[in-house]
Tab-separated table of C-alpha atoms in Angstrom:
chain	number	residue	atom	x	y	z
D	84	MET	CA	-37.914	-17.844	26.228
D	85	ILE	CA	-36.715	-19.280	22.944
D	86	GLN	CA	-33.093	-19.510	24.118
D	87	GLU	CA	-34.210	-21.287	27.263
D	88	ILE	CA	-36.102	-23.831	25.150
D	89	ARG	CA	-33.158	-24.309	22.783
D	90	ASP	CA	-30.795	-24.891	25.731
D	91	LEU	CA	-33.210	-27.340	27.334
D	92	VAL	CA	-33.654	-29.243	24.077
D	93	SER	CA	-29.848	-29.410	23.574
D	94	GLU	CA	-29.445	-30.798	27.051
D	95	LYS	CA	-32.238	-33.358	26.700
D	96	LEU	CA	-31.021	-34.520	23.279
D	97	LYS	CA	-28.077	-36.196	25.032
D	98	LYS	CA	-30.514	-38.734	26.445
D	99	LEU	CA	-33.453	-38.731	24.030
D	100	ASP	CA	-33.633	-40.180	20.518
D	101	GLY	CA	-34.923	-36.871	19.248
D	102	VAL	CA	-37.139	-33.880	19.949
D	103	VAL	CA	-40.049	-32.864	17.716
D	104	ALA	CA	-40.079	-29.088	17.276
D	105	LEU	CA	-40.347	-26.483	14.555
D	106	ARG	CA	-37.286	-25.797	12.463
D	107	LYS	CA	-36.854	-22.643	10.444
D	108	THR	CA	-34.605	-22.751	7.409
D	109	ASP	CA	-34.487	-20.664	4.256
D	110	GLN	CA	-37.130	-23.099	2.946
D	111	GLY	CA	-39.677	-22.111	5.573
D	112	THR	CA	-40.753	-23.462	8.952
D	113	ALA	CA	-42.084	-26.950	9.665
D	114	PRO	CA	-41.905	-29.689	12.307
D	115	THR	CA	-38.720	-31.726	12.392
D	116	LEU	CA	-37.031	-34.295	14.587
D	117	PHE	CA	-34.030	-32.621	16.181
D	118	GLN	CA	-31.294	-35.082	17.112
D	119	GLU	CA	-28.039	-34.769	18.991
D	120	GLY	CA	-25.604	-32.611	17.055
D	121	ASP	CA	-28.322	-30.780	15.102
D	122	ASP	CA	-28.274	-26.989	14.993
D	123	VAL	CA	-30.832	-26.040	17.646
D	124	SER	CA	-30.493	-22.351	16.742
D	125	GLN	CA	-32.921	-23.265	13.942
D	126	LEU	CA	-35.552	-24.224	16.514
D	127	VAL	CA	-38.456	-21.746	16.509
D	128	LEU	CA	-41.884	-21.549	18.154
D	129	GLU	CA	-44.086	-20.160	15.379
D	130	PRO	CA	-46.241	-20.868	13.403
D	131	ARG	CA	-48.320	-23.655	14.897
D	132	TYR	CA	-48.368	-27.206	13.536
D	133	PRO	CA	-50.177	-30.320	14.829
D	134	VAL	CA	-47.132	-31.779	16.599
D	135	ALA	CA	-49.186	-34.342	18.570
D	136	LYS	CA	-49.870	-36.044	15.258
D	137	THR	CA	-46.180	-36.036	14.392
D	138	VAL	CA	-45.274	-37.558	17.750
D	139	SER	CA	-47.860	-40.310	17.276
D	140	LYS	CA	-46.563	-41.061	13.781
D	141	LEU	CA	-42.965	-41.296	14.996
D	142	GLN	CA	-43.747	-43.372	18.090
D	143	LYS	CA	-45.612	-45.896	15.931
D	144	ARG	CA	-42.734	-46.123	13.486
D	145	PHE	CA	-39.893	-46.239	16.002
D	146	LYS	CA	-41.307	-48.477	18.701
D	147	ASP	CA	-38.363	-48.389	21.103
D	148	ALA	CA	-37.479	-44.735	20.719
D	149	LYS	CA	-38.064	-42.084	23.320
D	150	PHE	CA	-38.819	-38.664	21.928
D	151	GLY	CA	-39.345	-35.200	23.281
D	152	VAL	CA	-41.673	-32.535	21.970
D	153	VAL	CA	-41.925	-28.774	22.335
D	154	ALA	CA	-45.613	-28.292	23.054
D	155	ARG	CA	-48.038	-25.450	23.667
D	156	GLY	CA	-51.153	-25.725	25.822
D	157	CYS	CA	-53.257	-26.926	22.896
D	158	ASP	CA	-50.570	-29.449	21.929
D	159	THR	CA	-50.486	-30.989	25.409
D	160	ARG	CA	-54.289	-31.241	25.412
D	161	ALA	CA	-54.113	-33.026	22.064
D	162	LEU	CA	-51.363	-35.297	23.400
D	163	VAL	CA	-53.601	-36.212	26.374
D	164	GLU	CA	-56.487	-37.155	24.081
D	165	MET	CA	-54.141	-39.199	21.894
D	166	VAL	CA	-52.792	-41.043	24.935
D	167	LYS	CA	-56.344	-41.930	25.980
D	168	ARG	CA	-56.957	-43.360	22.549
D	169	HIS	CA	-53.718	-45.370	22.635
D	170	GLN	CA	-52.083	-43.354	19.876
D	171	ILE	CA	-49.231	-42.094	22.050
D	172	ASP	CA	-47.222	-43.815	24.786
D	173	PRO	CA	-46.709	-41.239	27.581
D	174	ASP	CA	-43.779	-43.204	29.015
D	175	ARG	CA	-41.820	-42.693	25.818
D	176	LEU	CA	-42.402	-38.955	25.721
D	177	TYR	CA	-40.713	-35.964	27.324
D	178	ILE	CA	-42.456	-32.595	27.038
D	179	VAL	CA	-41.005	-29.101	26.932
D	180	GLY	CA	-44.129	-27.144	27.773
D	181	MET	CA	-44.213	-23.669	26.307
D	182	ALA	CA	-46.425	-21.075	27.958
D	183	CYS	CA	-47.999	-18.975	25.211
D	184	SER	CA	-47.951	-15.199	25.468
D	185	GLU	CA	-51.036	-13.073	26.005
D	186	GLU	CA	-50.949	-12.048	22.365
D	187	GLN	CA	-50.739	-15.662	21.183
D	188	ALA	CA	-53.644	-16.591	23.472
D	189	GLU	CA	-55.761	-13.756	22.082
D	190	THR	CA	-55.023	-14.761	18.491
D	191	CYS	CA	-56.329	-18.255	19.236
D	192	TYR	CA	-59.129	-17.187	21.623
D	193	CYS	CA	-57.389	-19.697	23.890
D	194	ALA	CA	-58.899	-20.323	27.318
D	195	GLU	CA	-55.931	-22.430	28.515
D	196	PRO	CA	-52.758	-20.991	27.004
D	197	ALA	CA	-50.398	-22.700	29.459
D	198	PRO	CA	-49.689	-26.410	29.082
D	199	ASP	CA	-50.866	-28.598	31.941
D	200	LEU	CA	-47.853	-30.806	32.622
D	201	ASP	CA	-49.190	-32.658	35.682
D	202	PRO	CA	-50.272	-35.764	33.732
D	203	TRP	CA	-46.844	-36.306	32.181
D	204	PRO	CA	-44.106	-38.477	33.676
D	205	GLU	CA	-41.370	-36.161	32.362
D	206	ALA	CA	-41.968	-32.523	31.521
D	207	ASP	CA	-40.598	-29.022	32.042
D	208	LEU	CA	-42.386	-25.707	31.684
D	209	VAL	CA	-40.738	-22.734	30.021
D	210	GLY	CA	-42.204	-19.230	30.152
D	211	ASP	CA	-44.686	-17.528	32.428
D	212	PRO	CA	-48.274	-18.741	32.163
D	213	VAL	CA	-50.796	-16.048	31.257
D	214	PRO	CA	-54.547	-16.139	31.902
D	215	GLY	CA	-56.959	-17.373	29.262
D	216	ALA	CA	-58.078	-15.001	26.508
D	217	PRO	CA	-61.735	-14.029	25.915
D	218	PRO	CA	-63.669	-16.447	23.688
D	219	ASN	CA	-64.398	-15.865	20.028
D	220	PRO	CA	-67.172	-13.201	19.964
D	221	MET	CA	-68.818	-15.080	17.096
D	222	VAL	CA	-69.879	-17.781	19.565
D	223	ALA	CA	-71.989	-15.379	21.627
D	224	GLU	CA	-73.422	-13.780	18.465
D	225	TYR	CA	-74.353	-17.220	17.195
D	226	GLU	CA	-76.024	-18.171	20.446
D	227	ASN	CA	-78.409	-15.239	20.016
D	228	LEU	CA	-79.693	-16.621	16.733
D	229	SER	CA	-82.950	-18.531	16.443
D	230	ARG	CA	-82.963	-22.154	15.323
D	231	GLU	CA	-83.870	-21.154	11.755
D	232	GLU	CA	-81.176	-18.477	11.663
D	233	ARG	CA	-78.629	-20.993	12.911
D	234	TRP	CA	-79.590	-23.407	10.152
D	235	ASP	CA	-79.217	-20.634	7.559
D	236	PHE	CA	-75.898	-19.564	9.073
D	237	TRP	CA	-74.353	-23.020	8.739
D	238	ASN	CA	-75.962	-23.647	5.384
D	239	GLN	CA	-74.271	-20.484	4.086
D	240	GLN	CA	-70.948	-21.287	5.717
D	241	PHE	CA	-70.788	-24.916	4.619
D	242	THR	CA	-71.753	-24.020	1.045
D	243	LYS	CA	-68.239	-22.567	0.824
D	244	CYS	CA	-66.652	-25.954	1.572
D	245	ILE	CA	-64.348	-27.255	-1.185
D	246	LYS	CA	-64.109	-30.694	0.468
D	247	CYS	CA	-60.343	-30.569	0.843
D	248	TYR	CA	-60.437	-32.642	4.050
D	249	GLY	CA	-57.929	-30.125	5.441
D	250	CYS	CA	-59.876	-29.747	8.699
D	251	ARG	CA	-59.491	-33.477	9.238
D	252	ASP	CA	-55.932	-33.742	7.975
D	253	ILE	CA	-54.603	-30.928	10.166
D	254	CYS	CA	-56.548	-32.034	13.268
D	255	PRO	CA	-54.103	-33.219	15.941
D	256	VAL	CA	-56.595	-35.735	17.316
D	257	CYS	CA	-57.849	-37.224	14.011
D	258	PHE	CA	-55.960	-40.436	13.376
D	259	CYS	CA	-58.245	-43.202	12.006
D	260	ASP	CA	-56.993	-45.148	8.979
D	261	ALA	CA	-60.567	-45.616	7.767
D	262	CYS	CA	-62.513	-42.347	7.865
D	263	SER	CA	-66.314	-42.068	7.672
D	264	LEU	CA	-65.848	-38.945	5.580
D	265	GLU	CA	-64.414	-41.146	2.820
D	266	ASP	CA	-67.056	-43.858	3.165
D	267	PRO	CA	-69.522	-43.759	0.223
D	268	LEU	CA	-72.206	-44.988	2.619
D	269	TRP	CA	-72.144	-41.603	4.366
D	270	VAL	CA	-70.548	-39.204	1.917
D	271	GLU	CA	-71.292	-39.353	-1.790
D	272	PRO	CA	-68.012	-39.495	-3.723
D	273	GLY	CA	-67.428	-36.741	-6.261
D	274	LEU	CA	-70.145	-34.468	-4.904
D	275	LEU	CA	-69.130	-30.860	-4.461
D	276	VAL	CA	-70.391	-28.968	-2.419
D	277	PRO	CA	-70.602	-31.882	0.044
D	278	ASP	CA	-74.007	-32.692	1.465
D	279	PHE	CA	-75.252	-30.241	4.067
D	280	PRO	CA	-75.421	-30.994	6.940
D	281	MET	CA	-74.287	-34.637	6.781
D	282	TYR	CA	-70.622	-34.191	5.859
D	283	HIS	CA	-69.899	-31.495	8.415
D	284	LEU	CA	-71.968	-32.987	11.179
D	285	ILE	CA	-70.130	-36.313	10.864
D	286	LYS	CA	-66.923	-34.382	11.467
D	287	ALA	CA	-68.501	-32.417	14.315
D	288	MET	CA	-69.908	-35.586	15.875
D	289	HIS	CA	-66.461	-37.204	15.778
D	290	MET	CA	-64.982	-34.116	17.412
D	291	THR	CA	-67.352	-34.476	20.345
D	292	THR	CA	-65.332	-35.283	23.493
D	293	ARG	CA	-62.202	-34.955	21.413
D	294	CYS	CA	-61.805	-31.349	20.164
D	295	VAL	CA	-59.123	-29.606	22.227
D	296	ALA	CA	-59.884	-26.132	20.814
D	297	CYS	CA	-56.550	-25.680	19.051
D	298	ARG	CA	-58.319	-24.025	16.102
D	299	GLN	CA	-55.940	-25.453	13.545
D	300	CYS	CA	-58.904	-26.696	11.460
D	301	GLU	CA	-60.127	-23.147	11.153
D	302	THR	CA	-56.765	-21.719	10.138
D	303	ALA	CA	-56.262	-24.524	7.604
D	304	CYS	CA	-59.684	-24.035	6.003
D	305	PRO	CA	-59.223	-22.477	2.539
D	306	ALA	CA	-62.869	-21.358	2.590
D	307	GLY	CA	-62.685	-19.548	5.939
D	308	ILE	CA	-65.487	-21.556	7.576
D	309	PRO	CA	-65.651	-20.711	11.310
D	310	LEU	CA	-65.605	-24.375	12.360
D	311	THR	CA	-64.635	-23.676	15.933
D	312	VAL	CA	-67.855	-21.765	16.591
D	313	LEU	CA	-69.532	-25.142	16.176
D	314	TYR	CA	-66.870	-27.080	18.058
D	315	ASP	CA	-66.767	-24.566	20.931
D	316	LEU	CA	-70.491	-25.036	21.463
D	317	ILE	CA	-70.106	-28.814	21.323
D	318	ARG	CA	-67.329	-28.601	23.920
D	319	LYS	CA	-69.602	-26.458	26.057
D	320	ASP	CA	-72.517	-28.906	25.761
D	321	VAL	CA	-70.320	-31.898	26.532
D	322	GLY	CA	-68.916	-30.045	29.550
D	323	ASN	CA	-72.395	-29.200	30.811
D	324	LEU	CA	-73.933	-32.597	30.106
D	325	ILE	CA	-71.298	-35.019	31.303
D	326	GLY	CA	-68.616	-32.779	32.781
D	327	TYR	CA	-65.981	-33.817	30.264
D	328	ILE	CA	-63.388	-31.339	28.986
D	329	PRO	CA	-61.222	-32.829	26.233
D	330	GLY	CA	-57.527	-32.713	27.005
D	331	ALA	CA	-57.986	-31.423	30.528
D	332	ASP	CA	-57.784	-34.570	32.569
D	333	ALA	CA	-55.590	-37.554	31.809
D	334	ASP	CA	-57.421	-39.904	34.155
D	335	SER	CA	-60.962	-39.821	32.781
D	336	GLY	CA	-61.357	-41.936	29.671
D	337	PRO	CA	-62.991	-40.742	26.454
D	338	PRO	CA	-66.732	-40.850	27.314
D	339	LEU	CA	-67.922	-42.121	23.949
D	340	SER	CA	-65.650	-45.145	24.294
D	341	LEU	CA	-66.939	-45.985	27.785
D	342	THR	CA	-70.246	-46.709	29.447
D	343	LEU	CA	-72.018	-43.739	30.939
D	344	ALA	CA	-72.737	-45.624	34.160
D	345	ASP	CA	-70.438	-43.373	36.158
D	346	ALA	CA	-71.224	-40.226	34.245
D	347	PRO	CA	-74.998	-39.761	34.338
D	348	ILE	CA	-76.334	-37.141	31.969
D	349	ASP	CA	-77.821	-34.118	33.675
D	350	SER	CA	-81.467	-34.805	32.917
D	351	GLU	CA	-82.443	-31.127	33.014
D	352	LEU	CA	-79.860	-30.132	30.412
D	353	ALA	CA	-80.487	-33.162	28.226
D	354	LYS	CA	-84.093	-32.119	27.588
B	58	MET	CA	-33.930	-42.423	12.308
B	59	ASP	CA	-34.914	-39.223	10.581
B	60	TYR	CA	-38.023	-37.049	10.304
B	61	SER	CA	-38.079	-33.763	8.484
B	62	ASN	CA	-40.223	-31.676	6.200
B	63	THR	CA	-39.156	-30.422	2.799
B	64	GLN	CA	-40.952	-27.384	1.506
B	65	THR	CA	-41.869	-27.464	-2.149
B	66	ILE	CA	-44.517	-26.092	-4.490
B	67	CYS	CA	-47.653	-28.107	-5.146
B	68	PRO	CA	-47.245	-29.891	-8.506
B	69	PHE	CA	-50.861	-29.551	-9.594
B	70	CYS	CA	-52.494	-26.230	-10.554
B	71	GLY	CA	-51.026	-22.844	-11.309
B	72	CYS	CA	-51.756	-21.229	-7.923
B	73	GLY	CA	-48.383	-22.290	-6.605
B	74	CYS	CA	-49.253	-23.075	-2.989
B	75	ALA	CA	-46.263	-24.196	-0.963
B	76	LEU	CA	-46.528	-27.438	0.949
B	77	ASN	CA	-44.295	-29.488	3.210
B	78	LEU	CA	-43.494	-33.077	2.330
B	79	GLU	CA	-43.146	-35.122	5.515
B	80	VAL	CA	-40.214	-37.485	5.121
B	81	VAL	CA	-39.378	-40.342	7.490
B	82	ASP	CA	-36.127	-42.180	6.731
B	83	GLY	CA	-36.243	-41.129	3.089
B	84	GLU	CA	-39.872	-42.142	2.608
B	85	ILE	CA	-42.460	-39.461	1.870
B	86	VAL	CA	-45.293	-40.210	4.295
B	87	GLY	CA	-47.526	-37.145	4.179
B	88	VAL	CA	-48.138	-33.483	3.538
B	89	LEU	CA	-48.414	-30.514	5.860
B	90	PRO	CA	-49.433	-27.072	4.684
B	91	ALA	CA	-46.798	-24.331	4.695
B	92	ASN	CA	-48.161	-22.101	7.419
B	93	ASP	CA	-45.671	-19.301	6.854
B	94	HIS	CA	-45.902	-19.186	3.061
B	95	PRO	CA	-47.597	-16.142	1.482
B	96	VAL	CA	-49.492	-18.022	-1.248
B	97	GLY	CA	-51.467	-20.700	0.579
B	98	ARG	CA	-51.058	-19.176	4.058
B	99	GLY	CA	-51.486	-22.586	5.662
B	100	SER	CA	-54.310	-23.801	3.439
B	101	LEU	CA	-54.311	-26.484	0.773
B	102	CYS	CA	-56.965	-28.018	-1.450
B	103	ILE	CA	-57.521	-31.750	-1.699
B	104	LYS	CA	-54.908	-32.082	-4.419
B	105	GLY	CA	-52.233	-30.408	-2.312
B	106	TRP	CA	-53.066	-32.486	0.741
B	107	ASN	CA	-52.488	-35.608	-1.358
B	108	ALA	CA	-49.545	-34.375	-3.402
B	109	HIS	CA	-47.233	-36.905	-1.751
B	110	SER	CA	-49.116	-39.991	-2.835
B	111	PHE	CA	-47.792	-40.368	-6.379
B	112	VAL	CA	-44.137	-39.582	-5.783
B	113	GLN	CA	-43.029	-43.024	-4.635
B	114	HIS	CA	-46.039	-44.928	-5.993
B	115	GLU	CA	-45.177	-48.286	-7.533
B	116	ASP	CA	-47.345	-47.564	-10.588
B	117	ARG	CA	-45.397	-44.442	-11.444
B	118	LEU	CA	-43.678	-44.535	-14.835
B	119	LYS	CA	-39.913	-44.302	-14.609
B	120	THR	CA	-39.044	-44.544	-18.314
B	121	PRO	CA	-40.904	-43.623	-21.513
B	122	LEU	CA	-43.077	-46.401	-22.947
B	123	ILE	CA	-43.618	-47.025	-26.645
B	124	ARG	CA	-46.629	-48.993	-27.860
B	125	GLU	CA	-45.732	-51.668	-30.398
B	126	ASP	CA	-48.263	-54.179	-31.728
B	127	GLY	CA	-50.629	-53.208	-28.946
B	128	ASP	CA	-48.108	-53.682	-26.130
B	129	LEU	CA	-46.112	-51.091	-24.262
B	130	ARG	CA	-42.359	-51.531	-23.984
B	131	GLU	CA	-39.779	-49.471	-22.129
B	132	ALA	CA	-37.709	-47.095	-24.211
B	133	SER	CA	-34.970	-44.521	-23.770
B	134	TRP	CA	-35.816	-40.800	-23.787
B	135	GLU	CA	-33.794	-40.395	-26.972
B	136	GLU	CA	-35.769	-43.071	-28.799
B	137	ALA	CA	-39.118	-41.777	-27.481
B	138	LEU	CA	-38.423	-38.159	-28.411
B	139	GLU	CA	-37.223	-39.162	-31.863
B	140	LEU	CA	-40.402	-41.147	-32.420
B	141	VAL	CA	-42.553	-38.178	-31.324
B	142	ALA	CA	-40.610	-35.817	-33.590
B	143	ASP	CA	-40.962	-38.221	-36.552
B	144	LYS	CA	-44.704	-38.622	-35.993
B	145	LEU	CA	-45.309	-34.886	-35.580
B	146	GLY	CA	-43.314	-34.312	-38.777
B	147	SER	CA	-45.284	-36.902	-40.744
B	148	ILE	CA	-48.668	-35.624	-39.468
B	149	LYS	CA	-47.656	-32.095	-40.467
B	150	SER	CA	-46.557	-33.092	-43.977
B	151	GLU	CA	-49.523	-35.385	-44.547
B	152	HIS	CA	-52.398	-33.341	-43.027
B	153	GLY	CA	-50.971	-29.843	-42.551
B	154	PRO	CA	-49.782	-28.089	-39.355
B	155	ASP	CA	-53.331	-27.427	-38.084
B	156	ALA	CA	-53.767	-31.165	-37.627
B	157	VAL	CA	-51.558	-30.735	-34.550
B	158	GLY	CA	-52.653	-29.178	-31.253
B	159	VAL	CA	-50.461	-28.320	-28.296
B	160	LEU	CA	-51.585	-28.362	-24.658
B	161	ALA	CA	-49.470	-26.293	-22.309
B	162	SER	CA	-49.669	-26.308	-18.532
B	163	ALA	CA	-50.713	-23.820	-15.899
B	164	LYS	CA	-48.012	-25.380	-13.759
B	165	CYS	CA	-45.129	-24.507	-16.115
B	166	THR	CA	-43.173	-21.304	-15.836
B	167	ASN	CA	-43.931	-18.382	-18.156
B	168	GLU	CA	-40.703	-19.148	-19.965
B	169	GLU	CA	-41.609	-22.789	-20.552
B	170	ASN	CA	-45.052	-21.854	-21.828
B	171	TYR	CA	-43.516	-19.185	-24.042
B	172	LEU	CA	-41.201	-21.800	-25.531
B	173	LEU	CA	-44.091	-24.189	-26.083
B	174	GLN	CA	-46.215	-21.668	-27.984
B	175	LYS	CA	-43.135	-20.610	-29.937
B	176	PHE	CA	-42.528	-24.254	-30.837
B	177	SER	CA	-46.167	-24.618	-31.905
B	178	ARG	CA	-46.241	-21.496	-34.025
B	179	ALA	CA	-42.708	-21.342	-35.401
B	180	VAL	CA	-41.734	-25.016	-35.703
B	181	ILE	CA	-45.021	-26.809	-36.260
B	182	GLY	CA	-46.834	-23.808	-37.739
B	183	THR	CA	-50.157	-23.904	-35.891
B	184	ASN	CA	-52.007	-21.562	-33.557
B	185	ASN	CA	-53.714	-24.533	-31.884
B	186	VAL	CA	-52.312	-23.808	-28.431
B	187	ASP	CA	-54.337	-24.289	-25.281
B	188	HIS	CA	-53.682	-25.035	-21.630
B	189	CYS	CA	-54.696	-27.423	-18.906
B	190	ALA	CA	-56.833	-24.965	-16.977
B	191	ARG	CA	-59.472	-25.319	-19.724
B	192	LEU	CA	-59.337	-29.099	-19.968
């Protein structure tokens, strides 16, 4: 698969201003902007990085440029959410969709390991899509807990937080210049451990209708807090209440930025 | 038009987490963790995540400054180091070597810290050596 992607990128670079993908050198692996003439044999597919954020950054800086990006399923979902929030221009983006392997899907507990390329004006899929992997077993275990046990669970987990803001910084759909988590009105500066549950619930609240289940926050967390157990349940609730799945559908706007006139809450579930 | 990441070691504490400096057209614009590095394994603390912010900051000192009559003026490294050596020498002769303390860094190499304690003990003559992890 990797050779196919490298060949495709080489071909597309003749017309594009650059392609965002991972480059491996003796320094390590990180996102880079490949341009025509660059050594595409350095292009690799692991480990994961929030490339949607990189694309947004580059599109804002180079306003006439047209870029490509090598994207997994989670990356394309993040790209969709960023388009909806006007952080990415889909007409200036070409996507090489990479279908993750079964093993990769299992590592991420990924329900949608293949990128959905239908929403994109220009995209190609490389690799054979595999079915979704089973969800994180911690979610089901958590759902069996009582309300008090849940409170204790999160209190214990969030006590480990070192307030590095890594979960926000790595998040491919976090982009605001002014962040509530840095606003003294909501989060007391200099306080460590940050206030429970305020600090973490602000983040969780802002992930509502936005989290694309890429799990990069969890892998970036130095304290090993299982953030996606919380975000998975929020995704589930949002799906049940208003039928919105972040990243799945390019046509429906972000619900919290719209009126709910056309998306009535299921009154039974909302109780 | 250029975007790349340069992997380096976090300049702050002694852990030595690797991080990637995001560079657009020669300007450092952000940090990404080094997901394939054995030390941080894709995690950073708040200092690492912000390690880019001072590098090209306009307030950053680019030359040594010497305070004269209450005001700081720019000086060459040679002049600054000579002044420091003179002052250390005069403090030592006036008040004794234990009037001097030396603060090493958890971020230096073993060899640099070895040299610093050697300098303290053998040149200045004091055992007053400590390091930034206790500051």
